[in-house]
Short mmCIF file of C-alpha atoms in Angstrom, two decimals:
data_model
loop_
_atom_site.label_atom_id
_atom_site.label_comp_id
_atom_site.label_asym_id
_atom_site.label_seq_id
_atom_site.Cartn_x
_atom_site.Cartn_y
_atom_site.Cartn_z
CA MET A 25 82.87 180.65 19.05
CA LYS A 26 81.25 177.30 19.64
CA LYS A 27 84.67 175.68 19.68
CA THR A 28 85.89 178.21 22.26
CA LYS A 29 82.93 177.42 24.55
CA LEU A 30 83.63 173.73 24.30
CA ILE A 31 87.26 174.32 25.20
CA LEU A 32 86.21 176.45 28.23
CA LEU A 33 83.75 173.81 29.38
CA GLY A 34 86.47 171.18 29.10
CA VAL A 35 88.88 173.29 31.15
CA ILE A 36 86.24 173.86 33.83
CA ALA A 37 85.47 170.15 34.01
CA PHE A 38 89.17 169.38 34.30
CA LEU A 39 89.66 171.91 37.11
CA LEU A 40 86.61 170.57 39.00
CA ALA A 41 87.96 167.06 38.72
CA ILE A 42 91.31 168.17 40.13
CA ALA A 43 89.57 170.06 42.99
CA PHE A 44 87.45 167.05 43.83
CA ALA A 45 90.47 164.80 43.80
CA CYS A 46 92.38 167.17 46.07
CA SER A 47 89.49 167.37 48.52
CA LYS A 48 89.67 163.60 49.15
CA SER A 49 92.50 162.40 51.36
CA ASP A 50 93.83 158.90 51.26
CA ASP A 51 91.69 158.03 54.37
CA ASP A 52 88.44 159.27 52.78
CA SER A 53 87.85 161.87 55.51
CA SER A 54 84.56 162.91 54.02
CA GLY A 55 83.01 159.66 55.36
CA SER A 56 82.09 158.43 58.88
CA ALA A 57 84.69 157.55 61.48
CA THR A 58 85.46 153.84 61.32
CA VAL A 59 87.87 151.48 63.01
CA THR A 60 88.78 147.88 62.37
CA THR A 61 88.97 146.81 66.04
CA LEU A 62 88.20 148.17 69.52
CA VAL A 63 90.68 146.46 71.86
CA SER A 64 88.56 146.13 75.01
CA SER A 65 91.08 143.82 76.68
CA SER A 66 93.57 146.70 76.75
CA ALA A 67 91.15 149.34 78.07
CA VAL A 68 92.67 151.31 80.97
CA PHE A 69 90.74 153.23 83.66
CA SER A 70 92.49 156.04 85.48
CA SER A 71 91.49 154.55 88.88
CA THR A 72 89.14 152.09 90.52
CA ALA A 73 85.91 153.31 92.11
CA THR A 74 84.42 152.85 95.58
CA ILE A 75 80.81 152.18 96.50
CA ASN A 76 78.84 155.33 97.39
CA VAL A 77 81.83 157.60 96.69
CA ALA A 78 81.51 160.16 93.86
CA TYR A 79 83.80 159.15 91.02
CA THR A 80 85.42 161.12 88.19
CA GLY A 81 87.95 159.43 85.94
CA THR A 82 88.77 158.40 82.41
CA ALA A 83 88.85 155.22 80.38
CA THR A 84 91.31 154.85 77.50
CA LEU A 85 90.13 152.39 74.82
CA PRO A 86 92.69 151.39 72.11
CA TYR A 87 91.63 150.83 68.50
CA THR A 88 93.22 149.70 65.25
CA GLY A 89 92.40 150.56 61.67
CA GLY A 90 91.30 154.15 62.26
CA ASN A 91 90.42 156.11 59.13
CA GLY A 92 91.61 159.55 60.29
CA VAL A 93 88.15 161.10 60.55
CA ALA A 94 87.19 163.64 63.23
CA TYR A 95 84.39 162.63 65.60
CA SER A 96 82.18 164.51 68.06
CA ALA A 97 81.67 163.98 71.78
CA GLY A 98 79.28 161.15 72.51
CA THR A 99 76.19 160.84 74.65
CA ALA A 100 76.35 159.36 78.16
CA ILE A 101 76.39 155.56 78.35
CA ALA A 102 74.90 154.24 81.60
CA SER A 103 76.71 151.48 83.45
CA THR A 104 75.15 148.08 84.01
CA GLY A 105 75.91 145.57 86.75
CA VAL A 106 76.98 148.26 89.17
CA THR A 107 74.78 151.20 88.30
CA GLY A 108 75.19 154.91 88.97
CA LEU A 109 78.03 155.67 86.53
CA THR A 110 78.13 156.99 82.97
CA ALA A 111 80.80 156.94 80.25
CA THR A 112 80.94 159.81 77.73
CA LEU A 113 83.18 159.86 74.63
CA THR A 114 85.52 162.86 74.39
CA ALA A 115 85.67 164.49 70.92
CA GLY A 116 88.77 163.86 68.85
CA THR A 117 90.22 162.73 65.53
CA LEU A 118 91.06 159.16 64.64
CA ALA A 119 94.58 158.28 63.68
CA ASN A 120 95.28 156.62 60.37
CA GLY A 121 95.72 153.21 61.95
CA ALA A 122 96.08 152.59 65.71
CA GLY A 123 95.15 155.03 68.46
CA ASN A 124 93.06 155.54 71.56
CA LEU A 125 89.54 156.76 72.36
CA THR A 126 89.01 158.59 75.66
CA TYR A 127 85.83 158.34 77.74
CA THR A 128 85.04 160.43 80.81
CA ILE A 129 83.55 158.35 83.64
CA THR A 130 81.43 160.10 86.26
CA GLY A 131 78.80 159.31 88.87
CA THR A 132 78.43 157.51 92.19
CA PRO A 133 78.42 153.69 92.10
CA THR A 134 75.53 152.20 94.05
CA SER A 135 77.17 148.89 94.93
CA SER A 136 80.48 147.10 94.79
CA GLY A 137 81.41 144.77 91.94
CA THR A 138 81.84 145.44 88.22
CA ALA A 139 80.42 148.40 86.29
CA SER A 140 80.09 147.53 82.60
CA PHE A 141 79.83 149.98 79.70
CA VAL A 142 78.70 148.84 76.25
CA ILE A 143 80.75 150.90 73.76
CA THR A 144 79.70 151.24 70.13
CA PHE A 145 82.03 153.23 67.87
CA GLY A 146 83.18 153.16 64.25
CA GLY A 147 81.14 150.11 63.38
CA GLN A 148 82.43 148.04 66.34
CA THR A 149 80.82 147.16 69.70
CA VAL A 150 82.66 146.00 72.84
CA THR A 151 82.18 146.06 76.62
CA ILE A 152 84.67 147.63 79.01
CA THR A 153 84.53 147.11 82.77
CA LEU A 154 85.44 149.18 85.83
CA THR A 155 86.06 147.64 89.25
CA VAL A 156 84.02 149.17 92.10
CA ASN A 157 85.47 148.42 95.51
CA SER A 158 83.58 147.87 98.75
CA ALA A 159 83.64 150.74 101.21
CA THR A 160 86.99 151.24 102.81
CA THR A 161 86.77 149.96 106.37
CA ALA A 162 87.51 152.79 108.74
CA ASP A 163 90.00 151.92 111.44
CA CYS A 164 88.25 153.10 114.59
CA SER A 165 90.19 150.80 116.91
CA SER A 166 92.46 153.52 118.27
CA ALA A 167 89.60 155.98 118.86
CA THR A 168 87.86 156.27 122.21
CA GLY A 169 84.64 157.68 123.64
CA VAL A 170 82.32 159.64 121.38
CA THR A 171 85.10 159.99 118.80
CA LYS A 172 84.99 156.22 118.33
CA ILE A 173 81.20 156.21 118.13
CA VAL A 174 81.23 158.92 115.44
CA CYS A 175 83.96 157.03 113.56
CA LEU A 176 81.85 153.85 113.61
CA ALA A 177 78.73 155.79 112.61
CA ASN A 178 80.53 157.18 109.56
CA ALA A 179 81.94 153.74 108.75
CA PHE A 180 78.37 152.39 108.77
CA LEU A 181 77.15 155.23 106.57
CA ALA A 182 79.92 154.50 104.07
CA THR A 183 78.50 151.01 103.52
CA LEU A 184 75.08 152.37 102.55
CA THR A 185 73.71 153.44 99.20
CA THR A 186 72.71 157.07 98.72
CA THR A 187 69.06 156.10 99.11
CA GLN A 188 69.78 154.22 102.33
CA GLN A 189 71.73 157.16 103.70
CA THR A 190 68.73 159.40 103.08
CA SER A 191 66.53 156.97 105.01
CA VAL A 192 68.85 156.63 108.00
CA VAL A 193 69.96 160.26 108.54
CA LEU A 194 66.89 162.28 109.51
CA THR A 195 66.17 165.72 110.90
CA LEU A 196 66.83 166.15 114.61
CA ASN A 197 63.51 167.39 115.93
CA LEU A 198 61.02 166.45 118.66
CA THR A 199 58.64 164.70 116.29
CA ASN A 200 61.32 162.30 115.06
CA ALA A 201 62.81 161.87 118.53
CA LYS A 202 59.47 160.65 119.91
CA ARG A 203 59.09 157.92 117.27
CA TRP A 204 59.95 154.95 119.50
CA SER A 205 57.75 152.07 120.55
CA ASN A 206 57.43 148.74 122.36
CA LEU A 207 55.34 147.24 119.57
CA PRO A 208 56.30 144.85 116.74
CA CYS A 209 55.46 147.53 114.20
CA GLY A 210 58.68 147.93 112.21
CA LEU A 211 59.03 151.22 110.36
CA SER A 212 55.38 152.18 110.83
CA CYS A 213 56.27 153.51 114.28
CA ARG A 214 60.04 153.93 114.07
CA ASN A 215 62.68 155.82 112.12
CA GLY A 216 65.53 154.50 110.01
CA LEU A 217 66.44 151.28 108.24
CA LEU A 218 65.28 147.77 109.05
CA PHE A 219 68.06 145.31 109.81
CA SER A 220 66.40 142.93 107.36
CA SER A 221 67.12 145.44 104.56
CA LEU A 222 70.85 145.55 105.30
CA THR A 223 73.52 143.44 103.66
CA SER A 224 75.73 141.31 105.88
CA ALA A 225 78.50 143.93 105.72
CA GLN A 226 76.08 146.76 106.50
CA GLN A 227 74.59 144.92 109.46
CA THR A 228 78.06 144.14 110.81
CA ALA A 229 78.93 147.85 110.66
CA ALA A 230 75.65 148.81 112.36
CA LEU A 231 76.18 146.31 115.17
CA ALA A 232 79.75 147.50 115.73
CA LEU A 233 78.37 151.00 116.28
CA ILE A 234 75.61 149.78 118.60
CA GLN A 235 78.09 147.74 120.62
CA ALA A 236 80.24 150.82 121.22
CA ALA A 237 77.25 153.02 122.07
CA ALA A 238 75.40 150.51 124.26
CA GLY A 239 78.47 149.45 126.18
CA THR A 240 80.04 146.10 126.90
CA SER A 241 79.10 145.45 130.54
CA SER A 242 78.55 141.72 130.91
CA GLY A 243 74.85 140.94 130.60
CA GLU A 244 74.00 144.59 130.01
CA GLY A 245 74.32 146.99 127.10
CA TYR A 246 75.08 145.22 123.84
CA ASP A 247 74.70 141.75 125.38
CA GLU A 248 71.20 142.64 126.52
CA PHE A 249 70.25 144.19 123.19
CA SER A 250 71.42 141.09 121.32
CA THR A 251 69.52 138.68 123.56
CA ILE A 252 66.30 140.70 123.38
CA ARG A 253 66.57 140.59 119.56
CA THR A 254 67.06 136.83 119.73
CA ALA A 255 63.99 136.55 121.97
CA ASP A 256 62.04 138.14 119.12
CA ASP A 257 63.35 135.44 116.77
CA TYR A 258 62.14 132.93 119.35
CA LEU A 259 58.67 134.53 119.39
CA GLY A 260 58.74 134.48 115.59
CA THR A 261 58.70 130.68 115.64
CA THR A 262 55.25 130.90 117.23
CA ALA A 263 53.69 134.11 115.91
CA SER A 264 54.18 136.31 112.88
CA GLY A 265 55.62 139.83 113.04
CA TYR A 266 58.45 139.02 115.46
CA SER A 267 62.01 138.95 114.16
CA SER A 268 65.45 140.38 114.85
CA GLY A 269 65.26 141.64 111.26
CA ASN A 270 62.50 144.05 112.29
CA TYR A 271 64.90 146.09 114.42
CA VAL A 272 66.02 149.49 113.14
CA ILE A 273 68.79 152.05 113.31
CA ALA A 274 68.58 155.80 112.66
CA PHE A 275 70.54 159.01 113.14
CA LEU A 276 68.69 162.21 113.98
CA GLY A 277 71.13 164.83 112.79
CA THR A 278 74.56 164.08 111.33
CA PRO A 279 77.01 162.11 113.50
CA SER A 280 79.65 164.54 114.68
CA THR A 281 81.99 165.28 117.59
CA THR A 282 81.04 168.96 117.42
CA GLY A 283 77.29 169.13 116.73
CA LYS A 284 74.17 167.65 118.31
CA TRP A 285 72.70 164.38 117.08
CA MET A 286 70.79 161.37 118.39
CA LEU A 287 71.40 157.68 117.82
CA GLN A 288 68.24 155.58 117.77
CA PHE A 289 68.19 151.80 117.59
CA GLY A 290 65.75 149.14 118.66
CA GLY A 291 62.59 147.31 117.79
CA HIS A 292 59.90 145.37 119.60
CA HIS A 293 60.85 145.31 123.31
CA TYR A 294 63.86 147.59 122.86
CA ALA A 295 64.33 151.30 122.25
CA GLN A 296 67.52 153.27 122.81
CA ASN A 297 67.78 157.03 122.30
CA ILE A 298 71.24 158.48 122.99
CA THR A 299 71.92 162.17 122.42
CA TYR A 300 75.42 163.45 121.69
CA ASP A 301 76.34 167.11 121.82
CA ALA A 302 79.81 168.57 121.22
CA GLY A 303 81.43 165.17 121.76
CA VAL A 304 79.63 164.38 125.02
CA VAL A 305 76.67 162.12 125.79
CA THR A 306 74.04 164.49 127.16
CA SER A 307 71.06 162.13 127.36
CA ILE A 308 70.65 158.35 127.57
CA THR A 309 66.86 158.40 127.67
CA PRO A 310 64.11 157.64 126.83
CA MET A 311 64.88 153.93 126.93
CA HIS A 312 62.65 150.88 126.83
CA GLU A 313 63.62 147.29 127.60
CA ALA A 314 61.29 144.32 127.79
CA VAL A 315 61.30 140.63 127.05
CA GLU A 316 58.97 137.74 126.40
CA PRO A 317 59.36 135.15 127.82
CA ALA A 318 60.50 136.45 131.21
CA GLY A 319 62.68 133.40 131.85
CA SER A 320 65.28 131.53 129.82
CA PHE A 321 64.56 130.25 126.32
CA THR A 322 66.21 128.06 123.69
CA TYR A 323 66.59 129.18 120.09
CA SER A 324 68.52 127.41 117.31
CA GLY A 325 70.05 125.02 119.81
CA THR A 326 71.34 127.70 122.19
CA THR A 327 69.79 128.42 125.59
CA TYR A 328 69.68 132.07 126.63
CA ALA A 329 69.24 133.42 130.15
CA SER A 330 66.59 136.09 130.58
CA PRO A 331 68.15 139.38 129.38
CA LEU A 332 66.26 141.29 132.10
CA ALA A 333 67.20 138.97 134.95
CA SER A 334 69.54 141.59 136.43
CA GLU A 335 66.88 144.31 136.24
CA GLN A 336 64.28 142.11 137.94
CA ALA A 337 66.75 140.97 140.60
CA ALA A 338 67.98 144.50 141.34
CA MET A 339 64.44 145.82 141.82
CA ALA A 340 63.39 142.80 143.89
CA ASN A 341 66.50 143.07 146.08
CA MET A 342 65.79 146.76 146.60
CA LEU A 343 62.24 146.14 147.81
CA ALA A 344 63.34 143.22 149.98
CA SER A 345 65.89 145.49 151.70
CA PHE A 346 63.07 147.70 153.01
CA SER A 347 61.76 147.03 156.48
CA THR A 348 58.12 146.09 156.89
CA ALA A 349 57.34 149.67 157.90
CA GLU A 350 59.27 151.09 154.94
CA LEU A 351 57.41 148.78 152.57
CA ALA A 352 54.11 149.96 153.98
CA THR A 353 55.06 153.58 153.33
CA ALA A 354 56.29 152.85 149.83
CA LYS A 355 53.25 150.87 148.67
CA ILE A 356 50.33 152.47 146.82
CA SER A 357 46.91 151.01 146.10
CA SER A 358 46.89 151.69 142.36
CA THR A 359 46.99 148.83 139.88
CA PHE A 360 49.11 149.17 136.72
CA SER A 361 48.75 147.29 133.47
CA ASP A 362 51.84 148.86 131.88
CA CYS A 363 54.50 151.44 132.55
CA LEU A 364 53.01 154.88 133.10
CA MET A 365 55.49 156.63 130.81
CA VAL A 366 54.83 154.21 127.98
CA PRO A 367 56.92 154.15 124.80
CA GLY A 368 55.54 155.90 121.76
CA SER A 369 53.33 158.39 123.59
CA THR A 370 53.70 162.00 122.52
CA THR A 371 51.38 163.36 125.19
CA ASN A 372 52.15 161.67 128.52
CA THR A 373 53.86 163.75 131.18
CA PHE A 374 55.58 162.93 134.44
CA PRO A 375 53.32 163.05 137.53
CA SER A 376 53.69 166.29 139.45
CA THR A 377 53.57 164.51 142.81
CA LYS A 378 56.09 161.91 143.86
CA LEU A 379 54.67 158.82 145.55
CA GLY A 380 56.00 156.29 148.02
CA ILE A 381 58.93 156.62 150.35
CA LYS A 382 61.72 159.16 150.15
CA VAL A 383 65.13 157.48 149.90
CA SER A 384 66.57 159.69 152.65
CA GLU A 385 64.09 158.03 155.03
CA LEU A 386 65.41 154.54 154.29
CA SER A 387 68.21 152.75 156.09
CA THR A 388 71.72 153.22 154.74
CA ALA A 389 71.69 149.66 153.41
CA ALA A 390 68.38 150.19 151.63
CA GLN A 391 69.59 153.46 150.10
CA ALA A 392 72.52 151.61 148.56
CA LYS A 393 70.08 149.05 147.14
CA VAL A 394 68.09 151.85 145.47
CA LEU A 395 71.19 153.09 143.67
CA ALA A 396 72.11 149.50 142.76
CA ALA A 397 68.62 149.04 141.29
CA MET A 398 69.27 151.87 138.82
CA LEU A 399 72.56 150.49 137.51
CA PRO A 400 71.24 147.80 135.13
CA TRP A 401 69.63 150.60 133.10
CA ILE A 402 72.40 153.18 133.49
CA ASN A 403 74.99 150.61 132.37
CA ASP A 404 73.33 150.18 128.97
CA VAL A 405 75.61 152.86 127.51
CA ASP A 406 79.37 153.25 127.16
CA ALA A 407 81.26 153.08 130.46
CA THR A 408 82.27 156.75 130.54
CA SER A 409 78.71 157.97 130.07
CA ALA A 410 77.37 155.41 132.53
CA ALA A 411 79.77 156.68 135.20
CA SER A 412 78.70 160.28 134.53
CA PHE A 413 75.00 159.55 134.94
CA THR A 414 75.62 157.35 137.99
CA THR A 415 77.22 160.37 139.64
CA ILE A 416 74.24 162.58 138.76
CA TYR A 417 71.70 160.15 140.18
CA THR A 418 73.84 159.42 143.25
CA ASN A 419 73.94 163.13 144.09
CA GLU A 420 70.15 163.23 143.83
CA LEU A 421 69.55 159.98 145.68
CA ALA A 422 68.36 161.48 148.96
CA ASN A 423 65.50 163.29 147.16
CA THR A 424 64.49 160.28 145.11
CA TYR A 425 61.32 158.27 145.84
CA VAL A 426 60.45 154.59 145.55
CA THR A 427 56.92 153.28 145.21
CA TYR A 428 55.41 149.94 144.28
CA ALA A 429 52.02 148.38 143.66
CA SER A 430 50.45 144.92 143.75
CA ASN A 431 53.24 142.51 144.83
CA SER A 432 50.72 141.00 147.23
CA SER A 433 53.13 138.24 148.22
CA GLY A 434 56.10 140.59 148.80
CA VAL A 435 57.66 140.56 152.26
CA SER A 436 60.70 142.25 153.75
CA GLY A 437 63.89 140.24 153.47
CA ASN A 438 62.64 137.95 150.69
CA ALA A 439 63.60 139.14 147.21
CA SER A 440 61.97 136.14 145.52
CA SER A 441 58.57 137.28 146.80
CA PHE A 442 58.61 140.44 144.65
CA LEU A 443 57.89 140.99 140.95
CA THR A 444 56.53 137.55 140.22
CA ALA A 445 52.93 138.03 139.07
CA ASN A 446 50.87 140.05 136.59
CA THR A 447 50.55 143.76 137.56
CA ASP A 448 53.44 143.62 140.08
CA TYR A 449 54.97 147.08 139.67
CA VAL A 450 57.83 149.24 141.05
CA ARG A 451 59.02 152.78 140.31
CA ILE A 452 62.08 154.89 141.13
CA ASP A 453 61.33 158.59 140.74
CA GLY A 454 63.99 161.18 141.43
CA PRO A 455 64.70 164.81 140.63
CA SER A 456 66.03 163.41 137.34
CA VAL A 457 65.80 159.62 137.15
CA TRP A 458 62.57 157.75 136.37
CA ILE A 459 62.58 153.95 136.11
CA GLU A 460 59.52 151.69 135.95
CA PHE A 461 59.36 147.89 136.02
CA ILE A 462 56.16 145.88 135.60
CA CYS A 463 55.15 142.25 135.18
CA GLN A 464 52.54 141.68 132.47
CA SER A 465 50.67 138.63 131.25
CA GLY A 466 52.32 137.11 128.21
CA VAL A 467 51.09 138.21 124.78
CA VAL A 468 52.40 135.32 122.68
CA LEU A 469 53.34 132.85 125.41
CA SER A 470 51.74 131.88 128.69
CA GLY A 471 53.14 133.23 131.95
CA ILE A 472 54.44 136.76 132.44
CA HIS A 473 56.83 139.02 130.64
CA TYR A 474 58.63 142.16 131.76
CA HIS A 475 58.22 145.76 130.60
CA THR A 476 60.52 148.56 131.73
CA VAL A 477 60.99 152.24 130.96
CA PHE A 478 63.95 154.46 131.83
CA ARG A 479 63.32 158.21 131.54
CA ASP A 480 64.83 161.44 132.84
CA HIS A 481 62.79 164.44 134.01
CA THR A 482 65.27 166.97 132.66
CA ARG A 483 67.16 165.16 129.89
CA ASP A 484 64.56 163.36 127.77
CA TYR A 485 64.78 164.77 124.21
CA ILE A 486 67.29 167.25 125.60
CA GLY A 487 67.10 170.66 123.95
CA LEU A 488 64.27 169.72 121.59
#
């Protein structure tokens, strides 16, 4: 009996040994997945990526010396260099020898350059890299009007990170629309992104948009905006807080040829608020332009003419075209220290009574000078929109009023006698148009500097 038990135990041991031997393959599949080499130089991505564009693709990573073991899906590996992407290993089984690992790549790259992924698998560690391209430059050259402006707005947005896009595209409402100022206060009193925070490519895209929106009339529009910014750089050589980098750009609502949205850009001494609705410019106000110094200045070896020379000359020529009697009717005794409808105010309202002389009471020549005095402001938008608003204000010209204050040296026929001293002031006030021009004492420099405001009784913050 004992001998029988021993024989049975021997048989059982023999069978267990056979079973154990059969359960082990030649590649020892009961162990961990291992490879001899990960061939990072031969890694292939399904496509390149683009900055700020959601990406989904794969990376194929060759290996040698696989041991045939199955492996599970991996955890996400965050990219370095260019961030915003992750690589995740897809589950599979190693070949006995050479084969490929597959990683799924997802996310939105936050910059252009190289996204690197540190891969550790099967006892080996390598780095694979994915190229992230700069934003594709939109070709807006063949577009015209608002279509071109929307194209350029979207091209600018494509250069921005997701965080920047959130900062520049804001809700279209009255509170946001009224955040404009004549002060060197950066983002504390304005919406959007500072120019100083933009890369060179981003700033180039922003300026291309502003140039199209502000118009290309010589000495007006974009030219004027650029020179006013440079004047702030000039002030910055004397006092802190002044710089072209402190100018901003913002969209209230999403740029579109079908919906309503507002483009805001500006900074100290400049504020532009242009409203687009269904592919048409419906408002070009409120607008603020100013400059210190009032005359020419030299910055970085270049001499610039006063960017508001045309505004000052147009207003002075208008007043000089009035007869002595017309000037007497137009003048009021008030003294102004700034524009009445100042930038940044959320409470000021247009006066209910119009002051001065009615344009229909002026000579034909003087009436033409009143319209000409409006043009330097109207022409600070694209030519099509400028023509549209010129027609509106021309049709209302007869019921428009002109008034002025101070200008104690001003005489009929002498344009150089007007708008030369502190508190010299002039206003054009129509059924729609409202333009103010005032001379103020310099804040940073001696002498005077100019402040102006362009508003519209019916179109400011239109529909808000």
